[in-house]
XYZ file of C-alpha atoms in Angstrom:
415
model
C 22.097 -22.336 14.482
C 19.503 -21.520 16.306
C 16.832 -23.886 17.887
C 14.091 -23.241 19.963
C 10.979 -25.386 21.382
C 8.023 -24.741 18.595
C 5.882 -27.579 20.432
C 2.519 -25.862 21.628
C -0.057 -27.587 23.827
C -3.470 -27.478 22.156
C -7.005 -28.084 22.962
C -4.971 -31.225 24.902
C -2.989 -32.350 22.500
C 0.740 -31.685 21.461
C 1.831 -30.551 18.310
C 5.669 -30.382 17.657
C 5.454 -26.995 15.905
C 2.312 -25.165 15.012
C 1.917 -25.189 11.298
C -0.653 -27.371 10.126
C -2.032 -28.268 6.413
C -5.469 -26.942 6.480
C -8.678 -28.665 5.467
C -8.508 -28.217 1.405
C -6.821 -29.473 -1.894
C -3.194 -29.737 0.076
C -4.315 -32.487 2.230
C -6.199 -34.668 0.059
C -5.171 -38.135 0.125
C -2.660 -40.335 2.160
C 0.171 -39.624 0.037
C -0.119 -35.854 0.128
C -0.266 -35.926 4.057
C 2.278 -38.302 4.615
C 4.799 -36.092 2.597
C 3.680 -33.356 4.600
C 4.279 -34.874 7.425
C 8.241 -36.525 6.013
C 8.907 -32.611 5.728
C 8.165 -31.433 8.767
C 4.360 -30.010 9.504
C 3.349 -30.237 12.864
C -0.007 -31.525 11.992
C -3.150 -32.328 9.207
C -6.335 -31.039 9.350
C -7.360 -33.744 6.289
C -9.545 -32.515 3.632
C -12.943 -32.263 4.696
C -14.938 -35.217 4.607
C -18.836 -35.656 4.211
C -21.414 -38.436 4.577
C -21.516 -41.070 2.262
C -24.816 -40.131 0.510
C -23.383 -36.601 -0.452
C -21.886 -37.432 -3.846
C -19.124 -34.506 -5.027
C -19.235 -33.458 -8.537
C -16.374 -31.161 -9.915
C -16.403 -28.225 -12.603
C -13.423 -27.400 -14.340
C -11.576 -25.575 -14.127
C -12.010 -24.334 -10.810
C -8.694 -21.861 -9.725
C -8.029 -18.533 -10.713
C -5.791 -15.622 -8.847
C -5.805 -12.511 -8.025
C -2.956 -10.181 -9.296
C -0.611 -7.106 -9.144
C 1.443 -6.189 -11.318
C 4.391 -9.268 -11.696
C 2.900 -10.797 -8.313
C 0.961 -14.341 -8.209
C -1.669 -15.032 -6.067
C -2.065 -11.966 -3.830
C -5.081 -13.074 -4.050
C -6.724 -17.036 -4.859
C -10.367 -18.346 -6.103
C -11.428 -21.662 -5.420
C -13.853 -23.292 -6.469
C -13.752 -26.341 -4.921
C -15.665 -28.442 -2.545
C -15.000 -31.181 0.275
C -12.747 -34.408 -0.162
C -14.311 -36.083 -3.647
C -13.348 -39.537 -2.498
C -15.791 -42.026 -1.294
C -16.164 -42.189 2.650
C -14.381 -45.503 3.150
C -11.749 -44.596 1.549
C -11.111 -41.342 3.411
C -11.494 -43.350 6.536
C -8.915 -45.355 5.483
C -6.218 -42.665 4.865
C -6.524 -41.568 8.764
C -6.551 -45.039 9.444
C -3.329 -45.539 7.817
C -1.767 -42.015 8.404
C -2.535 -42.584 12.231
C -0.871 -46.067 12.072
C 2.700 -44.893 9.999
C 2.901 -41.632 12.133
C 1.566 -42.137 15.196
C 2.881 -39.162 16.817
C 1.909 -36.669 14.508
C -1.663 -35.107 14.790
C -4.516 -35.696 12.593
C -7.363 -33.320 12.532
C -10.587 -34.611 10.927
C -12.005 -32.212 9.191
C -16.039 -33.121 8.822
C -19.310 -31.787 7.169
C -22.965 -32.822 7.207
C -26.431 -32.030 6.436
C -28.382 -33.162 9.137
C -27.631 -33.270 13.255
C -27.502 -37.662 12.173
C -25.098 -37.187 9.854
C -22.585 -35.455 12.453
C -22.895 -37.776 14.783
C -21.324 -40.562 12.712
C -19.050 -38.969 10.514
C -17.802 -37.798 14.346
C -17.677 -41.410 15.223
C -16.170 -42.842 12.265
C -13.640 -40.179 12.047
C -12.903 -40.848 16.054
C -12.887 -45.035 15.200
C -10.281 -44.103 12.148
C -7.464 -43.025 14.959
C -7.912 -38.807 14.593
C -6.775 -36.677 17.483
C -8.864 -33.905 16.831
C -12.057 -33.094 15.022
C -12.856 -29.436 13.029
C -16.048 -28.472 12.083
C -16.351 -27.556 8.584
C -19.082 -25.089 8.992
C -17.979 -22.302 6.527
C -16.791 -23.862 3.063
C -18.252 -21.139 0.638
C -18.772 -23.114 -2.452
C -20.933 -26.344 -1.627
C -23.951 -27.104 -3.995
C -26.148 -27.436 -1.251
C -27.275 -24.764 1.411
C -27.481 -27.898 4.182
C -23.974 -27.408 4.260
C -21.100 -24.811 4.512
C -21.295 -21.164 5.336
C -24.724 -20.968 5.112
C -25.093 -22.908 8.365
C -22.097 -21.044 9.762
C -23.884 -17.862 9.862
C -26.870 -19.779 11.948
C -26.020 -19.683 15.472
C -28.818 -21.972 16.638
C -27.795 -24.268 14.017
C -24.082 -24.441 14.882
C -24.997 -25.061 18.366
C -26.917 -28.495 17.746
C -24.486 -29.858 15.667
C -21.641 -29.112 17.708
C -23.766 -30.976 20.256
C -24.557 -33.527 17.507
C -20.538 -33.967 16.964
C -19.993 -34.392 20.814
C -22.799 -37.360 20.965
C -20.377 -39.291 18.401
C -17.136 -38.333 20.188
C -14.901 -37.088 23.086
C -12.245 -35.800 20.794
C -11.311 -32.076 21.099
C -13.003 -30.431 19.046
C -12.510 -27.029 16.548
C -15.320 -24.944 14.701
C -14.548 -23.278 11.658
C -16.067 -20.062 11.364
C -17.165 -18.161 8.175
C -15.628 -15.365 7.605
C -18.763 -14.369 5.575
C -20.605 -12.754 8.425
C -20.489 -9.379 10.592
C -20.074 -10.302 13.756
C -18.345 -13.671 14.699
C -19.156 -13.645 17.809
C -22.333 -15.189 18.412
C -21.652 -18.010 15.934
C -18.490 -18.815 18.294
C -20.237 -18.522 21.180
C -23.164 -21.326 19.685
C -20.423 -23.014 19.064
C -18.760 -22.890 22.210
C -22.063 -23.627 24.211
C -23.233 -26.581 22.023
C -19.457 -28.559 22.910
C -16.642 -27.059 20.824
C -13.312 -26.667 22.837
C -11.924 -24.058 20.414
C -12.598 -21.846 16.962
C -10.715 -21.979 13.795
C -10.560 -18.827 11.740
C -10.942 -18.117 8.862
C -12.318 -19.974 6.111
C -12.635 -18.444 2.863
C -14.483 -15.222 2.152
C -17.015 -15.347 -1.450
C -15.524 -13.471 -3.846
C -16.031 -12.671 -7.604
C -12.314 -12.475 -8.184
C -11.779 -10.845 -12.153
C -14.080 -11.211 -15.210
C -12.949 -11.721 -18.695
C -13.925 -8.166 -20.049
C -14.093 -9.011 -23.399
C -16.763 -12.248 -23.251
C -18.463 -10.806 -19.744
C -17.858 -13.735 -17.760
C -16.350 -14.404 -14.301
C -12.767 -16.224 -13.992
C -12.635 -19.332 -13.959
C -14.970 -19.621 -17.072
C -17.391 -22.848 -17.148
C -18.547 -23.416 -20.157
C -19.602 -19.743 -20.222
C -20.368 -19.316 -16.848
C -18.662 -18.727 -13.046
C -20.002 -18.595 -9.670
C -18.961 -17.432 -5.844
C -17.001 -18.956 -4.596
C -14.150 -18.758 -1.820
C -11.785 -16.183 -1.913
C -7.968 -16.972 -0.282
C -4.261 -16.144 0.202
C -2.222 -13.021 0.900
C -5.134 -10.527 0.679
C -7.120 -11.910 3.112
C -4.755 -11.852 5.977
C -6.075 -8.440 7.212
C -9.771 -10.024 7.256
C -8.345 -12.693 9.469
C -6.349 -10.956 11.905
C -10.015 -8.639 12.794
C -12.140 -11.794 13.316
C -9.135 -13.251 15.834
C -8.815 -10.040 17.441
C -12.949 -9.441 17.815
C -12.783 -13.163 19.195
C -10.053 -12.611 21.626
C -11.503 -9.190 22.695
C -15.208 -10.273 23.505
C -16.100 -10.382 27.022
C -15.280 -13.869 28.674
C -13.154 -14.860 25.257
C -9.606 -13.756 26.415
C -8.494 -16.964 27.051
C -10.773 -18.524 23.581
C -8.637 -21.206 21.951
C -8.130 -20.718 18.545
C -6.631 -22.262 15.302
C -5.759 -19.382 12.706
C -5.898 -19.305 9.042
C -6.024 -16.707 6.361
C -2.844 -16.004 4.131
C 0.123 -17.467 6.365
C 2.695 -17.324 3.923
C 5.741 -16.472 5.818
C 7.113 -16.361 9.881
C 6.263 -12.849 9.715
C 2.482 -13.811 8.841
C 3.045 -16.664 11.859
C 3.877 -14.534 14.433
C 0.919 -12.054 13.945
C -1.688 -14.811 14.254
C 0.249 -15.966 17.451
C 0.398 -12.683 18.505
C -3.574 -12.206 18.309
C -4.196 -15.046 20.053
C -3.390 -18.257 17.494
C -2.220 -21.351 18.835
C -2.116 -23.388 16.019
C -1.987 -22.219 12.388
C -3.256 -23.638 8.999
C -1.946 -23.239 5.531
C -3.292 -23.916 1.960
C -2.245 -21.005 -1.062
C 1.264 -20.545 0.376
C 1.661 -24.422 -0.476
C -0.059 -24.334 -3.603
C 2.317 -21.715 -4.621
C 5.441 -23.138 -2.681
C 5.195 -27.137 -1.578
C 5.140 -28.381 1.436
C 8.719 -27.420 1.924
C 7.824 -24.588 3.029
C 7.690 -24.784 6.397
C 10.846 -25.008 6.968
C 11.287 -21.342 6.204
C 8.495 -20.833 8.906
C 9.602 -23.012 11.342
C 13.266 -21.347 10.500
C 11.790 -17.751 10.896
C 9.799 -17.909 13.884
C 12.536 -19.405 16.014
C 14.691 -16.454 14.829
C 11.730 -14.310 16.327
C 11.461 -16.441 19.503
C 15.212 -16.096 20.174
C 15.143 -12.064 19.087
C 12.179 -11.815 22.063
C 13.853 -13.775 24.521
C 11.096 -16.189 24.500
C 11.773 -20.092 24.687
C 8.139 -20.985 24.689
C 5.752 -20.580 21.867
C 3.131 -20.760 24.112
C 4.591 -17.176 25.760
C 3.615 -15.590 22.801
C 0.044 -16.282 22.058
C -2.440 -13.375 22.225
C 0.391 -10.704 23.528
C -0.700 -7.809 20.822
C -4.405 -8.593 21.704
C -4.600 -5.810 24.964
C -2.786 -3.308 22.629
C -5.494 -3.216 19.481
C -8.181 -0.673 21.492
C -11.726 0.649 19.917
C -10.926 3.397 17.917
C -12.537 6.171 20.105
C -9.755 4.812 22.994
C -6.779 5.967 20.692
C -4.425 9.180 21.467
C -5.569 11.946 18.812
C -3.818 14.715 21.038
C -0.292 14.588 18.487
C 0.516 14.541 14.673
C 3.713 12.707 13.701
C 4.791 14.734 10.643
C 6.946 13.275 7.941
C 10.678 13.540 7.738
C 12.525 13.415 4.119
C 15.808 12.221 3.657
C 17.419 14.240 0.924
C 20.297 12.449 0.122
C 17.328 9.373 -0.508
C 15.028 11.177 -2.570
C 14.856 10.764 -6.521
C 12.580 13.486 -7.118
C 10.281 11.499 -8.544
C 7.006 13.432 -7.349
C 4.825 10.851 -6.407
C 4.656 11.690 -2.519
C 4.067 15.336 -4.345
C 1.047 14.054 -6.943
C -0.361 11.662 -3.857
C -0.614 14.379 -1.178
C -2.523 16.540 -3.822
C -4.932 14.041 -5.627
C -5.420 11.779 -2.557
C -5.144 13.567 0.949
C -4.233 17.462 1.889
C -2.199 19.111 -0.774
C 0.772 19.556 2.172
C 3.646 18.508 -0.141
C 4.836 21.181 -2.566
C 7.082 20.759 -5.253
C 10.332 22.813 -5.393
C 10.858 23.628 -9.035
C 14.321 24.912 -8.631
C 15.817 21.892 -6.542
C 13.315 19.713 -8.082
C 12.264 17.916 -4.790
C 9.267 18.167 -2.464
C 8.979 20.257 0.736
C 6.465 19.691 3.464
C 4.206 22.712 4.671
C 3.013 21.601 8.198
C 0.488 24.469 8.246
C -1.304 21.890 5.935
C -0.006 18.399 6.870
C -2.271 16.260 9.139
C 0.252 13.556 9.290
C -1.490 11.566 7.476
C 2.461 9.689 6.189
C 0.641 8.517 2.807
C 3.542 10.195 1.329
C 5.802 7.706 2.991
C 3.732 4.939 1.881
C 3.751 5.843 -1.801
C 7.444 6.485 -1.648
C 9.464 3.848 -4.178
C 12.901 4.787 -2.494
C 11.317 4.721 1.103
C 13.108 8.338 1.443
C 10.238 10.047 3.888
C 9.750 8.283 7.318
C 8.714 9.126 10.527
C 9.747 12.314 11.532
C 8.277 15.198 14.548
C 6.374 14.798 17.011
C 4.270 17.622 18.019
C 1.008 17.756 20.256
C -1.708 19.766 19.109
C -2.237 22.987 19.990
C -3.794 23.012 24.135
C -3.763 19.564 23.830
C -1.807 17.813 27.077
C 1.295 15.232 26.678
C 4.633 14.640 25.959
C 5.622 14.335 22.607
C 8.793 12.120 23.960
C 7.109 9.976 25.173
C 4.712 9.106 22.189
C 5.185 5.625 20.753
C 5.163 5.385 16.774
């Protein structure tokens, strides 16, 4: 069996492995973080909590998914907003989670309306036994425009209350950044300036996810009526992985500390964060779909990975595929990589055929006696959407040539 060190170093504090609930509907109350922790998570960011004049009221329902074909939740709508339970009472779950595990971490995860109302939830929140505070600046679907991603798009605004935050506490401390913006940047950099130690990315991205064609109405249907709201899981993975690597990338942000989230749903998922420069990483629709159980599979998976590198330390692998994503008018155009089909793999099914010709450079031809394709490179690009369409996976990879007067060694080409 195989067992390597998944404890990482963060913003100060230790975390026995990375994977962390993140702020939402999996780490509501004591009981839910508790068993999260019995299982194995190496921390809680615990549902976000707000001051105690900002009363939460509910619709239901307030899910729906995004799918294709016999797959759940590529895709996930929610529609719900910060921790619905009075302040004391959230103060008393860290309070109680802090005292029965006292060497797991506890990220508070806070949100207010005014620069006053940071200050103490960061105070109360430090006084209930956290290790951490994140900044809930992004949530997509509050009722009020004080709060949530409309502030997270205000770099001015970030600033002060990340100064705000740091007048009611010396705990590290996260921002979580909207997703819901061009350029991340400058809100990270507020952030950064007014007192945060490190960025958490992504929240969740607005989304109209399906409508019910027949009555006209967005999914999930209140009483006749939907909204936009935040949009999560599997699909939004790609979206995350940008913003980290943007982050990482900007001048003077190399080094930027950063806890990842976006569609983590397996070690695979893990290990790409970690490899654009995650520390820590943060999970909601995988355990919605899942449990917290989970995480074993991750934890499982990643040291597989670690050992397969030759790496004992996670902390070795954090931010290693950053140098090697390059602005697009860097990258070698000099060579096309033509595909290769493997006969004996091929069911003649014609969809690399019917692709090519509807949707990229008519290159494949279809053999009517032999009743297979043929690629003619006179036409081919090497484009390989043929290989992605494939069902069988029977075209791959194949030659290497450099363009005509165009220098290099087609050996030598990494693909």
């Amino acid at each position: 069996m195989i067992n390597k060190d998944l404890s990482i170093d963060f913003l100060g504090v230790r975390f026995e492995n990375p994977f962390c609930l993140s702020s939402s509907p999996v780490g509501n109350c004591y009981d839910m973080c508790a068993k999260s922790y019995d299982v194995g998570w190496g921390g809680v960011v615990f549902k976000t909590i707000g001051p105690a004049h900002f009363i939460i009221d509910e619709v239901s329902p307030r899910f729906d998914q995004l799918q294709k074909e016999a797959t759940p939740f590529v895709g996930f709508k929610n529609m719900e907003q910060i921790a619905e339970h009075p302040l004391e009472e959230n103060l008393a779950d860290l309070r109680r989670l802090k005292k029965n595990y006292p060497h797991k971490v506890l990220i508070a995860s806070i949100m207010g309306s005014n620069e006053k109302d940071w200050t103490e939830l960061a105070a109360l929140v430090t006084e209930a036994g956290a290790d951490m505070i994140e900044m809930n600046l992004s949530c997509p679907q509050m009722t009020s425009h004080a709060m949530g991603s409309d502030v997270g798009t205000n770099p001015e605004l970030c600033r002060a209350y990340c100064e705000a935050v740091k007048r009611g506490s010396k705990l590290p401390l996260l921002a979580k950044m909207t997703p819901n913006i061009t350029d991340m940047v400058p809100v990270a950099r507020a952030c950064m300036a007014g007192g945060a130690d490190g960025i958490a990315a992504i929240n969740t991205i607005k989304s109209i996810v399906d409508l019910d064609l027949q009555r006209k109405i967005g999914l999930p249907i209140i009483d006749g009526k939907s909204s936009i709201s935040g949009y999560s899981g599997k699909a939004v993975k790609p979206v995350a992985l940008r913003f980290l690597q943007q982050l990482r990338s900007a001048e003077g942000m190399s080094n930027l500390p950063i806890s990842g989230i976006g569609g983590i749903e397996t070690w695979q998922d893990a290990a790409e964060f970690i490899l654009l420069g995650a520390s820590t990483l943060q999970v909601t629709t995988a355990i919605m779909q899942y449990g917290y159980r989970i995480v074993e599979d991750l934890k499982n998976g990643l040291m597989h990975y670690m050992d397969e590198q030759g790496v004992d330390r996670l902390a070795d692998l954090v931010g290693l595929a950053n140098p090697n994503i390059i602005p697009a008018e860097d990258l070698n155009r000099n060579y096309i990589v033509y595909p290769h089909i493997e006969e004996e793999n091929c069911i003649g099914c014609g969809r690399c055929y019917i692709s090519c010709y509807d949707g990229a450079h008519q290159a494949m031809e279809w053999n009517e006696e032999r009743r297979r394709p043929d690629c003619n490179k006179e036409k081919c690009v090497g484009c390989l959407l043929c290989a992605l369409v494939c069902p069988v996976k029977a075209i791959t990879r194949g030659e290497v040539v450099m363009k005509a007067g165009r220098p290099g060694n087609p050996e030598k080409i990494m693909i």
